[in-house]
Short mmCIF file of C-alpha atoms in Angstrom, two decimals:
data_model
loop_
_atom_site.label_atom_id
_atom_site.label_comp_id
_atom_site.label_asym_id
_atom_site.label_seq_id
_atom_site.Cartn_x
_atom_site.Cartn_y
_atom_site.Cartn_z
CA MET A 1 56.27 12.69 122.03
CA HIS A 2 54.12 15.40 123.28
CA THR A 3 54.17 16.64 126.91
CA GLY A 4 52.25 19.10 128.53
CA ARG A 5 49.51 20.26 130.82
CA ILE A 6 45.99 21.39 130.52
CA ASP A 7 45.28 21.73 134.48
CA MET A 8 46.20 18.00 134.01
CA VAL A 9 49.01 15.60 134.46
CA GLY A 10 50.79 13.65 132.15
CA GLY A 11 52.03 13.39 128.42
CA THR A 12 51.31 11.01 125.44
CA GLY A 13 52.56 7.78 124.23
CA PHE A 14 52.22 5.41 121.28
CA GLU A 15 51.67 1.82 121.18
CA PRO A 16 51.92 -0.27 118.13
CA VAL A 17 48.88 0.09 115.53
CA THR A 18 47.73 -2.40 113.29
CA SER A 19 48.30 -1.71 109.48
CA ALA A 20 44.55 -1.93 108.86
CA MET A 21 43.77 0.75 111.53
CA SER A 22 46.49 2.99 110.36
CA THR A 23 45.16 3.35 106.83
CA GLN A 24 41.64 4.03 107.90
CA THR A 25 40.20 7.45 107.78
CA GLY A 26 39.22 9.07 111.06
CA ALA A 27 35.39 8.52 110.30
CA GLN A 28 36.28 4.77 109.62
CA GLN A 29 38.20 4.64 112.73
CA LEU A 30 35.37 6.08 114.66
CA ASP A 31 32.80 3.73 113.07
CA SER A 32 35.04 0.75 114.03
CA TYR A 33 34.96 2.15 117.69
CA LEU A 34 31.45 2.77 118.01
CA SER A 35 30.58 -0.95 116.58
CA HIS A 36 32.98 -2.13 119.36
CA MET A 37 30.97 -0.19 121.90
CA GLY A 38 27.71 -1.69 120.59
CA LEU A 39 29.06 -5.30 120.86
CA ARG A 40 29.99 -4.65 124.66
CA GLY A 41 26.37 -3.87 125.31
CA LEU A 42 26.81 -0.16 126.58
CA SER A 43 23.62 1.86 126.77
CA GLU A 44 22.47 3.61 123.53
CA HIS A 45 22.40 7.04 125.42
CA TYR A 46 26.08 6.63 126.41
CA VAL A 47 27.11 5.65 122.86
CA ASN A 48 25.29 8.51 121.35
CA ARG A 49 27.17 10.92 123.81
CA VAL A 50 30.55 9.46 122.96
CA SER A 51 29.83 9.42 119.15
CA GLU A 52 28.78 13.12 119.27
CA PHE A 53 31.88 14.08 121.09
CA LEU A 54 34.34 11.90 118.83
CA THR A 55 32.62 13.31 115.71
CA ARG A 56 33.77 16.83 116.70
CA TYR A 57 37.15 15.55 117.51
CA ILE A 58 37.39 13.89 114.05
CA ARG A 59 36.38 17.17 112.18
CA HIS A 60 38.90 19.09 114.43
CA ALA A 61 41.90 16.77 114.12
CA PRO A 62 43.91 16.19 110.96
CA GLN A 63 44.85 12.75 112.15
CA VAL A 64 43.82 10.56 115.16
CA SER A 65 46.71 10.66 117.44
CA PRO A 66 47.65 11.60 121.09
CA ASP A 67 49.07 14.83 120.08
CA SER A 68 45.82 15.82 118.25
CA ALA A 69 43.65 14.55 121.22
CA THR A 70 45.56 16.78 123.81
CA SER A 71 45.50 19.66 121.58
CA PHE A 72 41.43 19.01 121.13
CA LEU A 73 41.02 18.75 124.94
CA ARG A 74 42.94 22.20 125.49
CA THR A 75 39.81 23.70 123.58
CA PHE A 76 37.67 22.92 126.60
CA LEU A 77 39.72 24.64 129.32
CA ASN A 78 36.74 26.87 130.00
CA ARG A 79 34.44 23.84 131.09
CA LYS A 80 34.05 22.32 134.53
CA PRO A 81 36.65 19.58 135.67
CA ASN A 82 34.13 16.87 135.50
CA THR A 83 33.29 17.64 132.20
CA ARG A 84 37.03 17.71 131.01
CA ALA A 85 37.36 14.50 132.68
CA ARG A 86 34.71 12.84 130.81
CA TYR A 87 36.02 14.19 127.63
CA ALA A 88 39.40 12.85 128.51
CA THR A 89 37.80 9.43 129.03
CA TYR A 90 36.07 9.24 125.57
CA LEU A 91 39.29 10.01 124.01
CA LYS A 92 41.32 7.63 126.09
CA GLY A 93 38.74 4.82 125.10
CA PHE A 94 38.72 5.70 121.39
CA LEU A 95 42.70 5.88 121.24
CA ARG A 96 43.14 2.53 123.36
CA HIS A 97 40.97 0.77 120.65
CA LEU A 98 43.36 2.02 117.95
CA GLY A 99 46.36 0.65 119.91
CA MET A 100 47.48 4.13 121.12
CA THR A 101 47.79 5.51 124.71
CA LEU A 102 46.71 8.94 126.07
CA ASP A 103 48.39 9.53 129.30
CA LEU A 104 46.32 12.20 130.53
CA LYS A 105 44.65 12.99 133.97
CA VAL A 106 42.28 15.97 134.47
CA LYS A 107 42.19 16.93 138.25
CA VAL A 108 38.63 16.88 139.52
CA PRO A 109 37.96 18.48 142.68
CA ARG A 110 36.41 15.89 145.22
CA GLN A 111 32.90 16.87 146.00
CA LEU A 112 30.61 15.50 148.52
CA PRO A 113 27.38 13.98 147.19
CA SER A 114 24.48 16.16 148.37
CA PHE A 115 22.64 15.16 151.50
CA VAL A 116 18.94 14.05 151.08
CA ALA A 117 16.62 14.89 153.93
CA HIS A 118 14.12 12.21 154.99
CA ASP A 119 11.46 14.84 155.12
CA ASP A 120 12.11 15.58 151.55
CA ILE A 121 11.44 12.08 150.61
CA ALA A 122 8.31 12.17 152.72
CA LYS A 123 7.03 15.12 150.90
CA LEU A 124 7.69 13.34 147.61
CA ARG A 125 5.71 10.24 148.58
CA GLU A 126 2.76 12.23 149.88
CA SER A 127 2.54 14.35 146.88
CA LEU A 128 2.52 11.26 144.52
CA GLY A 129 0.14 9.46 146.53
CA ALA A 130 -2.38 12.30 146.46
CA LYS A 131 -1.97 13.38 142.63
CA HIS A 132 -5.04 13.03 140.55
CA THR A 133 -4.12 11.30 137.32
CA HIS A 134 -4.92 7.92 135.60
CA LYS A 135 -4.67 5.27 138.59
CA SER A 136 -2.33 2.88 136.56
CA SER A 137 0.09 5.88 135.91
CA GLN A 138 0.01 6.79 139.58
CA SER A 139 0.49 3.38 140.83
CA ARG A 140 3.45 3.15 138.45
CA ASP A 141 5.06 6.20 139.51
CA LEU A 142 4.77 5.22 143.28
CA VAL A 143 6.40 2.06 142.49
CA LEU A 144 9.14 3.91 140.62
CA LEU A 145 9.86 6.14 143.57
CA GLU A 146 10.03 3.31 146.09
CA THR A 147 12.18 1.11 143.63
CA ALA A 148 14.71 4.18 143.20
CA ILE A 149 15.01 4.71 147.09
CA LYS A 150 15.26 1.08 148.02
CA THR A 151 17.46 -0.08 145.66
CA GLY A 152 19.81 2.51 144.58
CA LEU A 153 19.49 1.90 140.98
CA ARG A 154 20.71 4.56 138.61
CA ARG A 155 18.41 6.19 136.17
CA SER A 156 19.56 4.36 133.18
CA GLU A 157 19.35 1.03 135.30
CA LEU A 158 15.81 1.77 136.35
CA ALA A 159 14.80 2.69 132.62
CA ASN A 160 16.36 -0.67 131.40
CA LEU A 161 15.02 -2.97 134.08
CA LEU A 162 13.26 -5.80 132.67
CA VAL A 163 10.41 -8.05 134.16
CA ALA A 164 12.64 -10.93 133.58
CA ASP A 165 15.63 -9.09 135.69
CA ILE A 166 13.10 -9.53 138.77
CA ASP A 167 13.22 -12.87 140.76
CA PHE A 168 10.09 -12.49 142.40
CA LYS A 169 10.23 -15.92 144.41
CA ALA A 170 13.83 -14.72 145.90
CA SER A 171 12.83 -11.15 146.21
CA ARG A 172 15.70 -9.87 144.27
CA LEU A 173 16.50 -8.18 141.22
CA MET A 174 19.49 -8.52 138.57
CA VAL A 175 21.39 -5.26 137.31
CA VAL A 176 22.37 -6.41 133.89
CA ASN A 177 25.10 -4.41 132.03
CA GLY A 178 25.12 -1.69 134.51
CA LYS A 179 27.88 0.99 134.80
CA GLY A 180 31.10 -0.42 133.74
CA ASN A 181 29.44 -3.36 131.98
CA LYS A 182 29.06 -4.90 135.61
CA ASP A 183 26.25 -7.10 136.70
CA ARG A 184 25.12 -7.09 140.46
CA VAL A 185 22.26 -8.49 142.37
CA ILE A 186 20.06 -6.50 144.73
CA PRO A 187 17.87 -8.03 147.40
CA LEU A 188 14.49 -6.46 147.59
CA LEU A 189 11.99 -5.88 150.39
CA PRO A 190 8.96 -8.23 150.51
CA SER A 191 6.80 -5.04 150.29
CA LEU A 192 8.50 -3.64 147.13
CA THR A 193 8.59 -7.21 145.25
CA ALA A 194 4.91 -7.25 145.90
CA ARG A 195 4.28 -3.83 144.43
CA LEU A 196 6.76 -4.56 141.61
CA GLY A 197 4.73 -7.89 141.02
CA GLN A 198 1.39 -6.13 140.87
CA LEU A 199 2.84 -3.58 138.32
CA CYS A 200 4.54 -6.43 136.04
CA VAL A 201 1.04 -8.23 135.68
CA GLY A 202 0.39 -8.98 132.00
CA LYS A 203 3.78 -7.88 131.07
CA ARG A 204 6.11 -10.05 129.11
CA PRO A 205 9.65 -11.08 130.47
CA THR A 206 11.29 -8.92 127.82
CA GLU A 207 9.35 -5.70 128.65
CA THR A 208 10.71 -2.93 130.67
CA VAL A 209 9.10 -2.67 134.07
CA PHE A 210 8.42 1.02 133.97
CA GLY A 211 8.03 1.60 130.34
CA LEU A 212 10.07 4.78 130.30
CA LYS A 213 13.16 5.73 128.70
CA ALA A 214 16.03 7.20 130.66
CA ARG A 215 15.49 10.80 129.67
CA SER A 216 11.51 10.69 130.39
CA LEU A 217 12.47 9.23 133.67
CA GLY A 218 14.75 11.80 134.63
CA MET A 219 12.09 14.52 133.61
CA LYS A 220 9.51 12.78 135.90
CA PHE A 221 12.10 12.95 138.92
CA TYR A 222 12.66 16.77 138.05
CA VAL A 223 8.93 17.45 137.74
CA TRP A 224 8.18 15.50 141.01
CA ALA A 225 10.86 17.57 143.04
CA LYS A 226 9.83 21.02 141.55
CA LYS A 227 6.39 20.39 142.39
CA VAL A 228 6.69 19.95 146.00
CA GLY A 229 9.69 22.44 146.36
CA VAL A 230 12.39 20.02 147.65
CA PRO A 231 16.22 20.05 146.20
CA LEU A 232 16.17 16.73 144.63
CA HIS A 233 17.62 15.48 141.30
CA THR A 234 18.00 12.21 139.43
CA HIS A 235 20.66 10.93 141.52
CA SER A 236 19.28 12.00 144.87
CA PHE A 237 17.41 8.79 145.45
CA ARG A 238 20.68 6.94 145.03
CA HIS A 239 22.35 9.22 147.54
CA TYR A 240 19.35 8.49 149.89
CA PHE A 241 19.59 4.79 149.54
CA ALA A 242 23.47 4.86 150.43
CA THR A 243 23.27 7.30 153.19
CA THR A 244 20.25 5.73 154.86
CA LEU A 245 22.15 2.18 154.84
CA VAL A 246 25.18 3.85 156.25
CA GLU A 247 23.35 5.54 158.91
CA LYS A 248 21.84 2.33 159.79
CA GLY A 249 25.23 0.59 160.16
CA ALA A 250 25.55 -1.10 156.95
CA SER A 251 29.48 -1.57 156.05
CA VAL A 252 30.71 0.45 153.38
CA ARG A 253 31.91 -2.58 151.35
CA VAL A 254 28.24 -4.01 151.34
CA VAL A 255 27.07 -0.62 150.34
CA GLN A 256 29.86 -0.58 147.61
CA GLU A 257 28.50 -3.86 146.17
CA LEU A 258 24.77 -2.73 146.19
CA LEU A 259 25.85 0.49 144.34
CA GLY A 260 28.02 -1.40 141.81
CA HIS A 261 30.82 0.99 142.69
CA SER A 262 34.30 -0.35 141.55
CA ASN A 263 36.32 1.82 143.71
CA LEU A 264 35.61 1.77 147.46
CA ASN A 265 36.80 5.56 147.72
CA THR A 266 33.67 6.30 145.62
CA THR A 267 31.39 4.92 148.33
CA GLN A 268 33.27 6.22 151.26
CA VAL A 269 32.11 9.57 150.43
CA TYR A 270 28.75 8.81 152.07
CA LEU A 271 30.68 8.22 155.46
CA SER A 272 31.48 12.03 155.20
CA VAL A 273 27.93 13.00 154.17
CA THR A 274 26.26 11.23 157.35
CA ALA A 275 29.06 12.33 159.58
CA ASN A 276 27.96 15.77 158.72
CA HIS A 277 24.29 15.19 159.72
CA LEU A 278 24.78 13.22 163.04
CA GLU A 279 22.32 14.97 164.98
CA GLU A 280 19.56 14.05 162.28
CA ALA A 281 20.80 10.63 161.77
CA ILE A 282 20.62 9.78 165.46
CA GLY A 283 17.21 10.98 165.88
CA LEU A 284 16.18 8.79 162.87
CA LEU A 285 17.81 5.72 163.95
CA GLU A 286 15.99 2.85 165.35
CA PRO A 287 17.47 0.24 167.50
CA MET A 288 19.38 -2.40 165.57
CA ASN A 289 19.20 -6.12 166.06
CA ASN A 290 22.74 -7.19 166.57
CA LYS A 291 22.03 -10.62 165.26
CA GLN A 292 21.12 -9.06 161.75
CA GLY A 293 23.74 -9.70 159.40
CA LEU A 294 24.97 -6.29 157.42
CA THR A 295 24.57 -8.08 154.11
CA THR A 296 20.73 -8.16 154.67
CA ILE A 297 18.52 -5.38 153.76
CA SER A 298 15.48 -5.54 155.86
CA GLU A 299 12.37 -3.71 156.30
CA GLU A 300 13.96 -2.01 159.36
CA VAL A 301 16.06 0.15 157.18
CA TRP A 302 13.08 1.95 155.72
CA ASN A 303 10.87 2.22 159.00
CA THR A 304 11.95 6.08 158.94
#
């Protein structure tokens, strides 16, 4: 059994492998795994990334095993910890599918999410509202921005949002097969529900709301931010959603549920972000209604 460190902790171990799997070539094993991922409903973008990386591994490794996986991962010591951790996750999932265990952990320094200023969001709103483009495109982009900052959806979730995923009567949307293959429900502000309803007029239930692929959507965010000169990126609107809720007094567990985080620790980093900007937060806070439940997202959250 191989044991070693790559700025990582752990070794490798084996579990029984079925005879059918053990006689397959690496390429056949990879095809089996990718088919399995497809059946799980994972995003095409994610599956393609995994496929590209594991194809490189198959070409590198004489045989699929925990030892060869560890050896392959060593070739990426010059990459960032987050990148190595992602690669380790790809390899673990592949080997687990084949009945093997890769006991390996990459040390990733804990980083706080970047703080998003309310003024930056205001500049973006103003710029999108004033741009001279096709009216329907402008309307869509404005609704896209409002949806991003008032639901906390990930880029892929925004791109995959279907008309059928929105319950216009109940003012809520369903995130289907989000990260980790999890579903969740997010309440919508009445004003956002109305704007989404206008955007979806004439669309079939199976059509996407915004009609954009994840890559195109991410490029829009990049262009918007660059045009107005604000330090925003694809995930910034999700950060803004989370930190605004925390500033307003929503419980971390409620924010965790809305963001779709499996681990509460992932959500708690937003407490540190807002703690580092107390002066700005206090200046923005409006008086809270003590009778208002923390599980409800109301218009008050966004009156800033």
